[in-house]
Short mmCIF file of C-alpha atoms in Angstrom, two decimals:
data_model
loop_
_atom_site.label_atom_id
_atom_site.label_comp_id
_atom_site.label_asym_id
_atom_site.label_seq_id
_atom_site.Cartn_x
_atom_site.Cartn_y
_atom_site.Cartn_z
CA MET A 110 0.00 0.00 0.00
CA LEU A 111 1.40 3.29 -1.05
CA PHE A 112 -0.38 5.36 1.56
CA ASP A 113 -0.19 4.94 5.25
CA TRP A 114 -3.80 5.41 6.23
CA LEU A 115 -2.97 5.95 9.85
CA SER A 116 -0.99 9.04 9.03
CA PHE A 117 -3.82 10.21 6.79
CA ASP A 118 -6.14 9.91 9.79
CA LEU A 119 -3.72 11.88 11.94
CA LEU A 120 -3.47 14.62 9.32
CA LEU A 121 -7.24 14.78 8.99
CA ALA A 122 -7.66 14.93 12.75
CA ILE A 123 -5.16 17.77 13.00
CA ALA A 124 -6.87 19.60 10.14
CA LEU A 125 -10.25 19.22 11.87
CA ILE A 126 -8.97 20.67 15.12
CA ALA A 127 -7.13 23.49 13.32
CA LEU A 128 -10.26 24.40 11.37
CA ALA A 129 -12.36 24.34 14.54
CA VAL A 130 -9.93 26.76 16.19
CA ALA A 131 -9.83 28.98 13.10
CA ALA A 132 -13.63 29.09 12.81
CA LEU A 133 -14.18 29.79 16.49
CA ARG A 134 -11.50 32.46 16.74
CA ALA A 135 -12.12 34.21 13.41
CA ARG A 136 -12.48 37.96 13.97
CA ASP A 137 -15.01 38.20 11.18
CA LEU A 138 -18.01 35.97 11.80
CA PHE A 139 -18.54 35.61 8.05
CA LYS A 140 -15.12 34.00 7.77
CA GLY A 141 -15.89 31.83 10.78
CA ILE A 142 -19.01 30.49 9.09
CA VAL A 143 -17.20 29.77 5.83
CA ILE A 144 -14.53 27.88 7.75
CA PHE A 145 -17.28 26.01 9.56
CA MET A 146 -18.64 24.83 6.21
CA LEU A 147 -15.17 23.65 5.22
CA PHE A 148 -14.97 21.85 8.55
CA GLY A 149 -18.26 20.10 7.73
CA LEU A 150 -16.82 18.86 4.46
CA LEU A 151 -13.80 17.36 6.22
CA VAL A 152 -16.05 15.82 8.88
CA ALA A 153 -17.85 14.05 6.05
CA ILE A 154 -14.51 12.45 5.12
CA ALA A 155 -13.96 11.56 8.76
CA TRP A 156 -17.31 9.71 8.78
CA VAL A 157 -16.12 7.57 5.89
CA ARG A 158 -12.94 6.78 7.80
CA VAL A 159 -14.90 5.51 10.82
CA HIS A 160 -17.08 3.33 8.55
CA ALA A 161 -20.16 5.55 8.65
CA PRO A 162 -21.00 6.31 5.00
CA ASP A 163 -24.63 6.99 5.96
CA LEU A 164 -23.44 9.87 8.07
CA ALA A 165 -21.04 11.11 5.40
CA LEU A 166 -23.96 11.54 3.02
CA ALA A 167 -26.01 13.48 5.54
CA GLU A 168 -23.07 15.55 6.76
CA ALA A 169 -22.01 16.57 3.26
CA ALA A 170 -25.48 17.98 2.63
CA ILE A 171 -26.14 19.44 6.07
CA GLY A 172 -22.86 20.16 7.84
CA SER A 173 -21.19 21.77 4.88
CA GLY A 174 -24.34 23.06 3.19
CA ILE A 175 -27.55 23.79 4.99
CA THR A 176 -26.16 24.79 8.39
CA GLY A 177 -23.78 27.24 6.73
CA ALA A 178 -26.59 28.63 4.58
CA LEU A 179 -28.69 29.14 7.71
CA PHE A 180 -25.91 31.06 9.43
CA LEU A 181 -25.14 33.17 6.37
CA GLY A 182 -28.84 33.88 5.86
CA ALA A 183 -29.24 35.03 9.45
CA LEU A 184 -26.01 37.04 9.32
CA SER A 185 -26.93 38.90 6.14
CA ARG A 186 -30.38 39.62 7.57
CA ILE A 187 -28.83 41.10 10.70
CA GLU A 188 -26.26 43.11 8.74
CA ARG A 189 -28.97 44.56 6.50
CA LYS A 190 -31.04 45.48 9.51
CA LYS A 191 -28.02 47.21 11.00
CA LYS A 192 -27.52 49.23 7.84
CA SER A 193 -31.19 50.12 7.52
CA THR A 194 -31.35 51.51 11.06
CA ALA A 195 -28.48 53.68 9.91
CA PRO A 196 -26.04 55.00 12.46
CA ALA A 197 -27.44 52.86 15.26
CA ARG A 198 -25.22 52.04 18.14
CA LEU A 199 -22.27 50.31 16.60
CA GLU A 200 -22.26 47.38 18.84
CA ASN A 201 -19.24 46.60 20.90
CA PRO A 202 -16.88 44.94 18.46
CA VAL A 203 -18.11 41.58 19.53
CA GLY A 204 -14.93 39.72 19.01
CA GLY A 205 -14.86 40.56 22.69
CA SER A 206 -15.20 37.61 24.95
CA THR A 207 -15.32 37.02 28.64
CA SER A 208 -12.90 34.23 29.28
CA GLY A 209 -12.66 33.99 33.00
CA ALA A 210 -10.10 31.64 34.46
CA TRP A 211 -12.91 29.37 35.57
CA THR A 212 -14.10 28.87 32.01
CA VAL A 213 -10.68 27.70 30.93
CA LEU A 214 -10.36 25.45 33.95
CA LEU A 215 -13.81 23.93 33.58
CA THR A 216 -13.32 23.18 29.91
CA ILE A 217 -9.90 21.66 30.36
CA VAL A 218 -11.01 19.48 33.26
CA LEU A 219 -14.07 18.25 31.37
CA THR A 220 -12.14 17.52 28.18
CA VAL A 221 -9.32 15.70 29.95
CA GLN A 222 -11.76 13.66 32.01
CA LEU A 223 -13.65 12.61 28.91
CA ALA A 224 -10.47 11.70 27.10
CA LEU A 225 -9.25 9.65 30.06
CA ALA A 226 -12.58 7.86 30.30
CA VAL A 227 -12.33 6.96 26.63
CA LEU A 228 -8.74 5.78 26.88
CA ARG A 229 -9.58 3.59 29.86
CA GLY A 230 -12.70 1.99 28.48
CA TRP A 231 -11.79 1.66 24.81
CA GLY A 232 -12.46 -1.72 23.25
CA TYR A 233 -14.14 -3.41 26.21
CA SER A 234 -17.62 -4.03 24.94
CA ASP A 235 -19.18 -4.07 21.53
CA GLY A 236 -22.32 -2.26 22.63
CA LEU A 237 -25.48 -3.26 20.86
CA ALA A 238 -23.81 -4.42 17.66
CA ASP A 239 -24.46 -8.12 18.15
CA GLU A 240 -28.05 -7.68 19.18
CA ALA A 241 -28.83 -5.40 16.27
CA LEU A 242 -26.95 -7.38 13.66
CA SER A 243 -28.26 -10.80 14.71
CA ARG A 244 -31.86 -9.75 14.20
CA ILE A 245 -31.38 -7.85 11.00
CA ASP A 246 -33.41 -10.47 9.10
CA GLU A 247 -36.51 -9.50 11.02
CA SER A 248 -36.29 -5.84 10.07
CA GLY A 249 -37.18 -6.13 6.40
CA VAL A 250 -34.08 -4.23 5.28
CA ILE A 251 -30.40 -5.08 4.88
CA ASN A 252 -28.65 -1.84 5.80
CA PRO A 253 -28.30 -2.10 9.59
CA VAL A 254 -28.49 1.68 10.08
CA THR A 255 -31.80 1.84 8.23
CA ALA A 256 -33.00 -1.15 10.25
CA VAL A 257 -32.23 0.63 13.52
CA ILE A 258 -33.69 3.96 12.43
CA LEU A 259 -36.93 2.72 10.92
CA ASN A 260 -37.58 -0.52 12.70
CA PHE A 261 -35.73 -1.31 15.91
CA ARG A 262 -35.87 2.24 17.21
CA ALA A 263 -38.64 3.57 15.03
CA TYR A 264 -40.29 5.13 18.06
CA ASP A 265 -37.31 7.47 18.53
CA THR A 266 -37.30 8.37 14.87
CA LEU A 267 -41.01 9.14 14.90
CA LEU A 268 -40.45 11.58 17.74
CA GLU A 269 -37.45 13.08 15.96
CA ILE A 270 -39.55 13.78 12.89
CA GLY A 271 -41.93 15.39 15.36
CA VAL A 272 -39.09 17.57 16.66
CA LEU A 273 -38.33 18.71 13.12
CA LEU A 274 -41.97 19.60 12.63
CA LEU A 275 -41.96 21.52 15.92
CA ALA A 276 -38.89 23.48 14.83
CA ALA A 277 -40.68 24.50 11.64
CA LEU A 278 -43.75 25.51 13.66
CA GLY A 279 -41.47 27.49 15.96
CA VAL A 280 -39.96 29.36 13.02
CA TYR A 281 -43.46 30.17 11.78
CA ALA A 282 -44.43 31.35 15.26
CA ILE A 283 -41.40 33.62 15.55
CA GLY A 284 -42.42 35.08 12.25
CA GLU A 285 -41.08 38.05 10.42
CA GLY A 286 -39.20 40.99 11.73
CA PRO A 287 -41.20 44.19 11.38
CA THR A 288 -38.97 46.43 9.29
CA VAL A 289 -36.48 44.22 7.58
CA ARG A 290 -36.29 44.23 3.84
CA ASN A 291 -36.30 40.91 2.10
CA LEU A 292 -33.20 39.15 0.99
CA GLN A 293 -32.21 40.89 -2.18
CA ARG A 294 -33.64 38.75 -4.92
CA THR A 295 -30.65 38.16 -7.10
CA SER A 296 -31.20 39.75 -10.43
CA ARG A 297 -32.02 36.91 -12.76
CA SER A 298 -28.87 35.75 -14.42
CA GLU A 299 -28.91 33.27 -17.26
CA VAL A 300 -26.06 31.30 -15.77
CA LEU A 301 -27.76 30.79 -12.43
CA GLU A 302 -31.07 29.98 -14.10
CA THR A 303 -29.52 27.29 -16.26
CA PHE A 304 -27.64 25.88 -13.33
CA VAL A 305 -30.75 25.62 -11.19
CA HIS A 306 -32.72 24.13 -14.07
CA LEU A 307 -30.06 21.48 -14.45
CA LEU A 308 -29.38 20.88 -10.78
CA THR A 309 -32.85 20.59 -9.29
CA PRO A 310 -34.02 17.54 -11.25
CA MET A 311 -30.65 15.90 -10.58
CA ILE A 312 -31.03 16.43 -6.85
CA VAL A 313 -34.58 15.10 -6.83
CA LEU A 314 -33.43 12.06 -8.79
CA THR A 315 -30.51 11.47 -6.44
CA ALA A 316 -32.77 11.84 -3.42
CA GLY A 317 -35.15 9.25 -4.83
CA TYR A 318 -32.22 6.95 -5.49
CA LEU A 319 -30.93 7.39 -1.93
CA VAL A 320 -34.30 6.43 -0.46
CA TRP A 321 -34.49 3.42 -2.71
CA VAL A 322 -31.00 2.05 -2.00
CA GLY A 323 -31.38 2.88 1.70
CA TYR A 324 -32.70 -0.59 2.41
CA LYS A 325 -29.44 -2.26 1.48
CA GLU A 326 -26.76 0.40 1.08
CA PRO A 327 -25.99 3.75 2.70
CA GLY A 328 -28.92 6.03 2.14
CA GLY A 329 -32.39 6.65 3.44
CA ALA A 330 -34.92 9.27 4.37
CA PHE A 331 -32.64 11.57 6.34
CA GLN A 332 -29.91 11.76 3.72
CA ALA A 333 -32.39 12.17 0.88
CA GLY A 334 -34.38 14.73 2.86
CA ALA A 335 -31.20 16.70 3.50
CA LEU A 336 -30.51 16.72 -0.24
CA LEU A 337 -34.02 17.96 -0.99
CA GLY A 338 -33.57 20.63 1.68
CA GLY A 339 -30.37 21.69 -0.05
CA ALA A 340 -32.27 21.93 -3.35
CA GLY A 341 -34.88 24.07 -1.62
CA VAL A 342 -32.20 26.41 -0.30
CA VAL A 343 -30.64 26.74 -3.76
CA LEU A 344 -34.05 27.48 -5.28
CA LEU A 345 -34.79 30.15 -2.68
CA LEU A 346 -31.36 31.72 -3.14
CA SER A 347 -31.80 31.84 -6.89
CA GLY A 348 -34.83 34.03 -6.34
CA ARG A 349 -37.59 31.52 -6.96
CA GLU A 350 -40.90 31.88 -5.21
CA LEU A 351 -41.39 28.67 -3.32
CA PRO A 352 -44.62 28.18 -1.41
CA VAL A 353 -43.01 28.30 2.01
CA HIS A 354 -45.65 30.28 3.84
CA ALA A 355 -47.88 28.17 6.06
CA ALA A 356 -50.97 29.81 4.62
CA ARG A 357 -50.23 28.48 1.16
CA PRO A 358 -52.40 25.49 0.27
CA GLY A 359 -50.77 22.14 0.78
CA VAL A 360 -47.77 23.42 2.72
CA ARG A 361 -49.02 22.10 6.05
CA ILE A 362 -49.79 18.72 4.54
CA VAL A 363 -46.30 18.44 3.04
CA LEU A 364 -44.63 19.52 6.27
CA GLY A 365 -46.64 17.24 8.50
CA GLY A 366 -47.03 14.37 6.01
CA GLY A 367 -43.96 12.43 7.12
CA PHE A 368 -44.97 12.46 10.76
CA LEU A 369 -48.55 11.59 9.87
CA VAL A 370 -47.68 8.65 7.62
CA PHE A 371 -45.21 7.36 10.20
CA LEU A 372 -47.81 7.59 12.96
CA LEU A 373 -50.54 5.99 10.86
CA ALA A 374 -48.22 3.15 9.83
CA GLY A 375 -47.43 2.58 13.48
CA LEU A 376 -51.10 2.50 14.37
CA ALA A 377 -52.12 0.39 11.40
CA VAL A 378 -50.11 -2.60 12.56
CA MET A 379 -51.63 -2.48 16.03
CA GLN A 380 -54.41 -4.94 15.32
CA ASP A 381 -52.37 -7.84 16.63
CA ARG A 382 -49.02 -6.22 17.40
CA ALA A 383 -47.44 -3.46 19.39
CA PHE A 384 -47.16 0.12 18.13
CA LEU A 385 -44.68 0.32 15.21
CA GLU A 386 -44.01 -3.43 15.29
CA TYR A 387 -44.26 -4.17 11.59
CA PRO A 388 -45.18 -7.66 10.38
CA ARG A 389 -42.12 -9.31 8.98
CA ALA A 390 -43.47 -9.97 5.51
CA SER A 391 -44.52 -6.42 4.72
CA ALA A 392 -41.89 -4.57 6.79
CA LYS A 393 -39.87 -3.63 3.72
CA TYR A 394 -42.79 -1.91 2.03
CA ILE A 395 -44.01 -0.18 5.17
CA ILE A 396 -40.51 1.18 5.73
CA LEU A 397 -40.28 2.36 2.12
CA ILE A 398 -43.59 4.22 2.33
CA ILE A 399 -42.63 5.86 5.62
CA GLU A 400 -39.25 6.83 4.20
CA LEU A 401 -40.73 8.39 1.08
CA ALA A 402 -43.15 10.48 3.10
CA CYS A 403 -40.45 11.49 5.58
CA THR A 404 -38.03 12.43 2.81
CA VAL A 405 -40.46 14.91 1.33
CA SER A 406 -41.33 16.30 4.76
CA ILE A 407 -37.72 16.64 5.90
CA GLY A 408 -36.81 18.41 2.67
CA ALA A 409 -39.75 20.78 3.01
CA ILE A 410 -39.06 21.45 6.70
CA LEU A 411 -35.41 22.28 6.04
CA THR A 412 -36.44 24.65 3.26
CA VAL A 413 -38.93 26.39 5.54
CA LEU A 414 -36.31 26.64 8.28
CA PHE A 415 -33.91 28.37 5.89
CA ALA A 416 -36.65 30.68 4.67
CA GLY A 417 -37.36 31.59 8.28
CA CYS A 418 -33.72 32.41 9.02
CA ALA A 419 -33.19 34.43 5.85
CA ASN A 420 -36.47 36.30 6.19
CA LEU A 421 -38.03 34.82 3.07
CA LEU A 422 -41.28 33.63 4.61
CA THR A 423 -43.36 36.54 3.43
CA THR A 424 -45.76 35.79 0.64
CA PRO A 425 -45.37 38.00 -2.44
CA SER A 426 -48.60 39.87 -1.71
CA GLU A 427 -47.42 40.83 1.76
CA GLU A 428 -44.14 41.89 0.28
CA GLU A 429 -45.82 44.39 -1.98
CA GLY A 430 -47.76 45.76 0.96
CA THR A 431 -44.67 46.73 2.93
CA MET B 24 -2.45 -4.71 -15.28
CA SER B 25 0.50 -3.11 -13.54
CA ILE B 26 0.86 -0.57 -16.35
CA ILE B 27 -2.74 0.49 -15.86
CA SER B 28 -2.14 0.69 -12.13
CA ALA B 29 0.96 2.82 -12.63
CA LEU B 30 -0.89 5.05 -15.08
CA SER B 31 -3.68 5.52 -12.59
CA TYR B 32 -1.21 6.57 -9.90
CA LEU B 33 0.40 8.95 -12.35
CA LEU B 34 -2.95 10.54 -13.23
CA ILE B 35 -3.92 10.91 -9.59
CA ALA B 36 -0.54 12.41 -8.76
CA CYS B 37 -0.93 14.94 -11.60
CA GLY B 38 -4.42 15.74 -10.34
CA LEU B 39 -3.08 16.36 -6.85
CA PHE B 40 -0.43 18.63 -8.31
CA PHE B 41 -3.15 20.77 -9.90
CA PHE B 42 -5.08 20.84 -6.64
CA THR B 43 -1.96 22.03 -4.85
CA ALA B 44 -1.29 24.68 -7.48
CA GLY B 45 -4.88 25.89 -7.24
CA THR B 46 -4.68 26.08 -3.47
CA VAL B 47 -1.42 28.00 -3.57
CA GLY B 48 -3.05 30.38 -6.04
CA LEU B 49 -6.03 30.83 -3.75
CA LEU B 50 -3.76 31.66 -0.86
CA ARG B 51 -1.20 33.82 -2.65
CA PHE B 52 -2.97 35.74 -5.41
CA PRO B 53 -3.87 39.33 -4.61
CA ASP B 54 -7.51 39.79 -5.68
CA VAL B 55 -10.76 37.91 -6.10
CA PHE B 56 -10.56 37.43 -9.86
CA SER B 57 -7.11 35.97 -10.11
CA ARG B 58 -7.85 33.74 -7.13
CA LEU B 59 -10.97 32.45 -8.84
CA HIS B 60 -9.00 31.89 -11.99
CA ALA B 61 -6.38 29.83 -10.21
CA LEU B 62 -8.91 27.88 -8.18
CA THR B 63 -11.46 26.89 -10.80
CA LYS B 64 -9.01 26.17 -13.59
CA ALA B 65 -6.73 24.09 -11.43
CA ASP B 66 -9.47 22.27 -9.55
CA ASN B 67 -11.49 21.28 -12.58
CA LEU B 68 -8.48 19.78 -14.27
CA GLY B 69 -7.19 18.34 -11.00
CA LEU B 70 -10.48 16.63 -10.24
CA GLY B 71 -10.71 15.39 -13.81
CA LEU B 72 -7.31 13.74 -13.58
CA VAL B 73 -8.11 12.21 -10.20
CA VAL B 74 -11.41 10.90 -11.54
CA PHE B 75 -9.78 9.36 -14.59
CA GLY B 76 -7.10 7.87 -12.38
CA ALA B 77 -9.83 6.34 -10.25
CA ILE B 78 -11.72 5.08 -13.31
CA LEU B 79 -8.67 3.06 -14.35
CA ARG B 80 -8.98 1.10 -11.11
CA GLN B 81 -12.67 0.30 -11.65
CA SER B 82 -14.20 -2.46 -13.69
CA GLU B 83 -17.89 -1.86 -13.03
CA LEU B 84 -19.56 0.29 -15.64
CA THR B 85 -22.06 1.88 -13.24
CA VAL B 86 -19.29 3.05 -10.92
CA ILE B 87 -17.38 4.53 -13.85
CA LEU B 88 -20.46 6.37 -15.05
CA LYS B 89 -21.06 7.69 -11.54
CA LEU B 90 -17.50 8.98 -11.35
CA ILE B 91 -17.84 10.78 -14.70
CA LEU B 92 -21.19 12.20 -13.59
CA ILE B 93 -19.58 13.53 -10.43
CA TRP B 94 -16.87 15.23 -12.46
CA LEU B 95 -19.40 16.81 -14.83
CA LEU B 96 -21.54 18.05 -11.95
CA VAL B 97 -18.55 19.58 -10.20
CA LEU B 98 -17.52 21.25 -13.47
CA ILE B 99 -20.93 22.83 -13.86
CA ALA B 100 -21.23 23.79 -10.21
CA SER B 101 -17.77 25.32 -9.99
CA ALA B 102 -18.26 27.26 -13.23
CA THR B 103 -21.53 28.66 -11.89
CA THR B 104 -20.22 29.57 -8.46
CA CYS B 105 -17.13 31.11 -10.04
CA TYR B 106 -19.37 33.26 -12.21
CA LEU B 107 -21.54 34.25 -9.25
CA VAL B 108 -18.61 35.17 -7.04
CA ALA B 109 -16.97 37.16 -9.83
CA GLU B 110 -20.23 38.92 -10.64
CA SER B 111 -20.80 39.85 -7.02
CA ALA B 112 -17.21 41.05 -6.70
CA ARG B 113 -17.62 43.19 -9.83
CA ARG B 114 -20.83 44.74 -8.53
CA ASN B 115 -19.58 45.52 -5.06
CA PRO B 116 -15.96 46.47 -5.58
CA ASP B 117 -15.92 48.13 -2.18
CA VAL B 118 -16.58 44.84 -0.40
CA LYS B 119 -13.05 43.53 -0.37
CA GLU B 120 -12.00 40.45 1.47
CA SER B 121 -11.39 42.42 4.64
CA ARG B 122 -14.95 42.62 5.86
CA ASN B 123 -14.10 43.51 9.39
CA ASP B 124 -17.46 44.84 10.41
CA ALA B 125 -16.99 42.70 13.49
CA VAL B 126 -20.39 41.12 13.78
CA MET C 172 -3.49 3.68 18.16
CA SER C 173 -6.50 2.63 16.15
CA THR C 174 -8.23 4.82 13.60
CA SER C 175 -11.41 5.10 15.61
CA LEU C 176 -9.53 6.14 18.74
CA ILE C 177 -7.90 9.02 16.85
CA TYR C 178 -11.29 10.33 15.79
CA ALA C 179 -12.82 9.79 19.21
CA LEU C 180 -10.10 11.93 20.81
CA THR C 181 -10.43 14.50 18.01
CA GLY C 182 -14.15 14.67 18.68
CA ILE C 183 -13.54 15.25 22.37
CA VAL C 184 -11.03 18.03 21.68
CA ILE C 185 -13.43 19.72 19.24
CA ALA C 186 -16.28 19.47 21.73
CA GLY C 187 -13.98 20.99 24.37
CA LEU C 188 -13.02 23.86 22.07
CA GLY C 189 -16.66 24.43 21.27
CA LEU C 190 -17.62 24.40 24.93
CA PHE C 191 -14.93 26.92 25.80
CA HIS C 192 -16.05 29.34 23.11
CA TYR C 193 -19.69 28.73 23.92
CA LEU C 194 -19.01 29.87 27.46
CA SER C 195 -16.69 32.74 26.66
CA GLN C 196 -18.24 34.38 23.58
CA ARG C 197 -20.81 37.09 24.13
CA ASN C 198 -22.17 37.35 20.61
CA ILE C 199 -25.13 34.98 20.43
CA LEU C 200 -24.45 34.00 16.82
CA ARG C 201 -20.97 32.96 17.85
CA LYS C 202 -22.41 30.99 20.75
CA ILE C 203 -24.65 29.09 18.34
CA LEU C 204 -21.68 28.41 16.06
CA ALA C 205 -19.73 27.11 19.05
CA GLY C 206 -22.71 24.97 19.98
CA ASN C 207 -22.56 23.38 16.54
CA PHE C 208 -18.93 22.50 17.13
CA ILE C 209 -19.82 20.88 20.46
CA GLY C 210 -22.46 18.85 18.66
CA THR C 211 -20.17 17.75 15.84
CA GLY C 212 -17.44 16.83 18.32
CA ILE C 213 -19.81 14.66 20.31
CA PHE C 214 -21.16 13.03 17.15
CA LEU C 215 -17.62 12.23 16.09
CA PHE C 216 -16.89 10.69 19.47
CA LEU C 217 -20.10 8.63 19.47
CA VAL C 218 -19.64 7.22 15.99
CA SER C 219 -15.97 6.44 16.56
CA SER C 220 -16.99 4.45 19.61
CA ALA C 221 -19.20 2.34 17.34
CA ALA C 222 -16.10 1.04 15.56
CA ARG C 223 -13.90 0.71 18.64
CA GLN C 224 -13.22 -3.00 18.17
CA VAL C 225 -10.61 -3.23 15.49
CA ASP C 226 -12.00 -6.21 13.64
CA GLY C 227 -15.29 -6.51 15.49
CA PRO C 228 -18.74 -5.66 14.21
CA ILE C 229 -19.70 -2.05 13.71
CA ASP C 230 -22.48 -0.97 16.00
CA PRO C 231 -25.29 0.54 13.91
CA VAL C 232 -27.09 2.06 16.91
CA PRO C 233 -24.78 5.09 17.40
CA HIS C 234 -24.87 5.63 13.63
CA ALA C 235 -28.65 5.80 13.71
CA LEU C 236 -28.61 8.09 16.75
CA VAL C 237 -26.14 10.46 15.13
CA LEU C 238 -27.83 10.44 11.73
CA THR C 239 -31.08 11.66 13.21
CA GLY C 240 -29.03 13.82 15.58
CA ILE C 241 -27.43 15.71 12.68
CA VAL C 242 -30.82 16.55 11.22
CA VAL C 243 -32.30 17.50 14.57
CA ALA C 244 -29.23 19.67 15.31
CA VAL C 245 -29.65 21.61 12.09
CA SER C 246 -33.31 22.24 12.83
CA ALA C 247 -32.50 23.38 16.37
CA THR C 248 -29.85 25.69 14.93
CA ALA C 249 -32.40 27.13 12.52
CA LEU C 250 -34.89 27.76 15.28
CA LEU C 251 -32.23 29.45 17.42
CA LEU C 252 -31.08 31.61 14.52
CA ALA C 253 -34.64 32.67 13.76
CA LEU C 254 -35.06 33.58 17.43
CA VAL C 255 -31.81 35.56 17.46
CA CYS C 256 -32.79 37.44 14.30
CA ARG C 257 -36.09 38.38 15.85
CA TYR C 258 -34.36 39.38 19.09
CA HIS C 259 -32.02 41.57 17.06
CA ASP C 260 -34.98 43.10 15.21
CA GLU C 261 -36.60 44.03 18.49
CA THR C 262 -33.61 45.13 20.57
CA GLY C 263 -30.83 45.86 18.05
CA SER C 264 -28.53 43.82 20.21
CA LEU C 265 -26.68 40.57 19.62
CA THR C 266 -25.72 39.92 23.22
CA PHE C 267 -27.57 39.29 26.42
CA ASP C 268 -25.44 41.82 28.31
CA GLU C 269 -27.47 44.43 30.13
CA GLU C 270 -24.79 47.14 29.98
CA ASN C 271 -24.76 47.21 26.19
CA ASP C 272 -28.42 47.96 25.90
CA GLU C 273 -28.48 51.45 27.33
#
């Protein structure tokens, strides 16, 4: 072997820590966010190195994409607001931080303790691997991660979809700032238009593919939903009017659909089984239906969340009014 | 077999060289446009070489097609983002890279 | 030193860095960014622990936890950012410090 993978891992680990320091200490928050996105990209590589390709897929879309877009959206909204309220109090140059000695001490003690605990206990038990892997046949799928998410611990996942829905509701409830102008709709450029025309169908196709292969290979509702969310963000940024406002017809159904289908599937099997305990023969199809519904919902929820952060929730008619 | 293997290493090494050159350009060039130039030119070619190096080690057609698709998508995406960044830099010449508004 | 151990320790260091900045920064946006680093560090640690046996089976349970965790973390971040934006709209401030709001 030409490459010594161990040294590659060391280099990647050092790069991760260096990027974390650079992002956290950047004087300009904009730079910090950009470095954070770069960090997300490298974390995606780290997931592959610890045998977690499912996570790499999700992280590449979320860690290096959507989270960064959220931060940049919020930042540009705040900067515009600052400019519009003209001289305003120029806030204390908030690179300023209060690092008391106790903060340093607390952090160091906690980190060292954790590291020691890991070094002591490393390699003793194999956790739940045997239990999960030995009963994989009963789950209806082959990819163990999908089996855990949608079958063995489906109850957790149902509630997590619920959390996503709650976050979207929260963003709706927080609503729009009173005086802020909307994100400047980029003047339509041919290049961007063509790109979006080309990209969006590709992303939808890839998302569908990810759901489909999720039963045997890395993929599934969360990765595909993250991709769709990314497509939504790109569409919003390119100046498209997406129906993101809760008053638009169908939006609530799309947002809540994943949770609803999941819940109904759980209830439907309850005739002679426990909640969410799928019959073995049809488990594969039940899981596929739930995943399809959740993919669409997760994508829509992520899009709405971005719209909320970047102040794009207003419907066009409201926009004209202000 | 070994010739193909050696060729693949050679291609990947060339690709990495272009990546390095692009990165050096990004770090050392003075303004947005020349940085973009260095980055997109070098990275597109670099990725292309790496992809073709990787293709030589694959026998499955679907994997090869996926690799080529990835390269094409990156080409399109990087051309578009390059254009967008350049356009935005041209429109707001006052927003230089030192945006120290300390938010 | 096994691969997974390297990443577990990296995760812990990143979480520690995040925690320190979370506690010491005053700008709320920076606090949220630091919170994201804490999260990623802990995810890294959890998933590395799933592969801690060199040739043993890989535990899918932490993978599932972290996969949903990543998506939940991004939605929590979005909610926080929306809240901060609204807070800034109302008060013009990006910190919780009383003395800056005179």
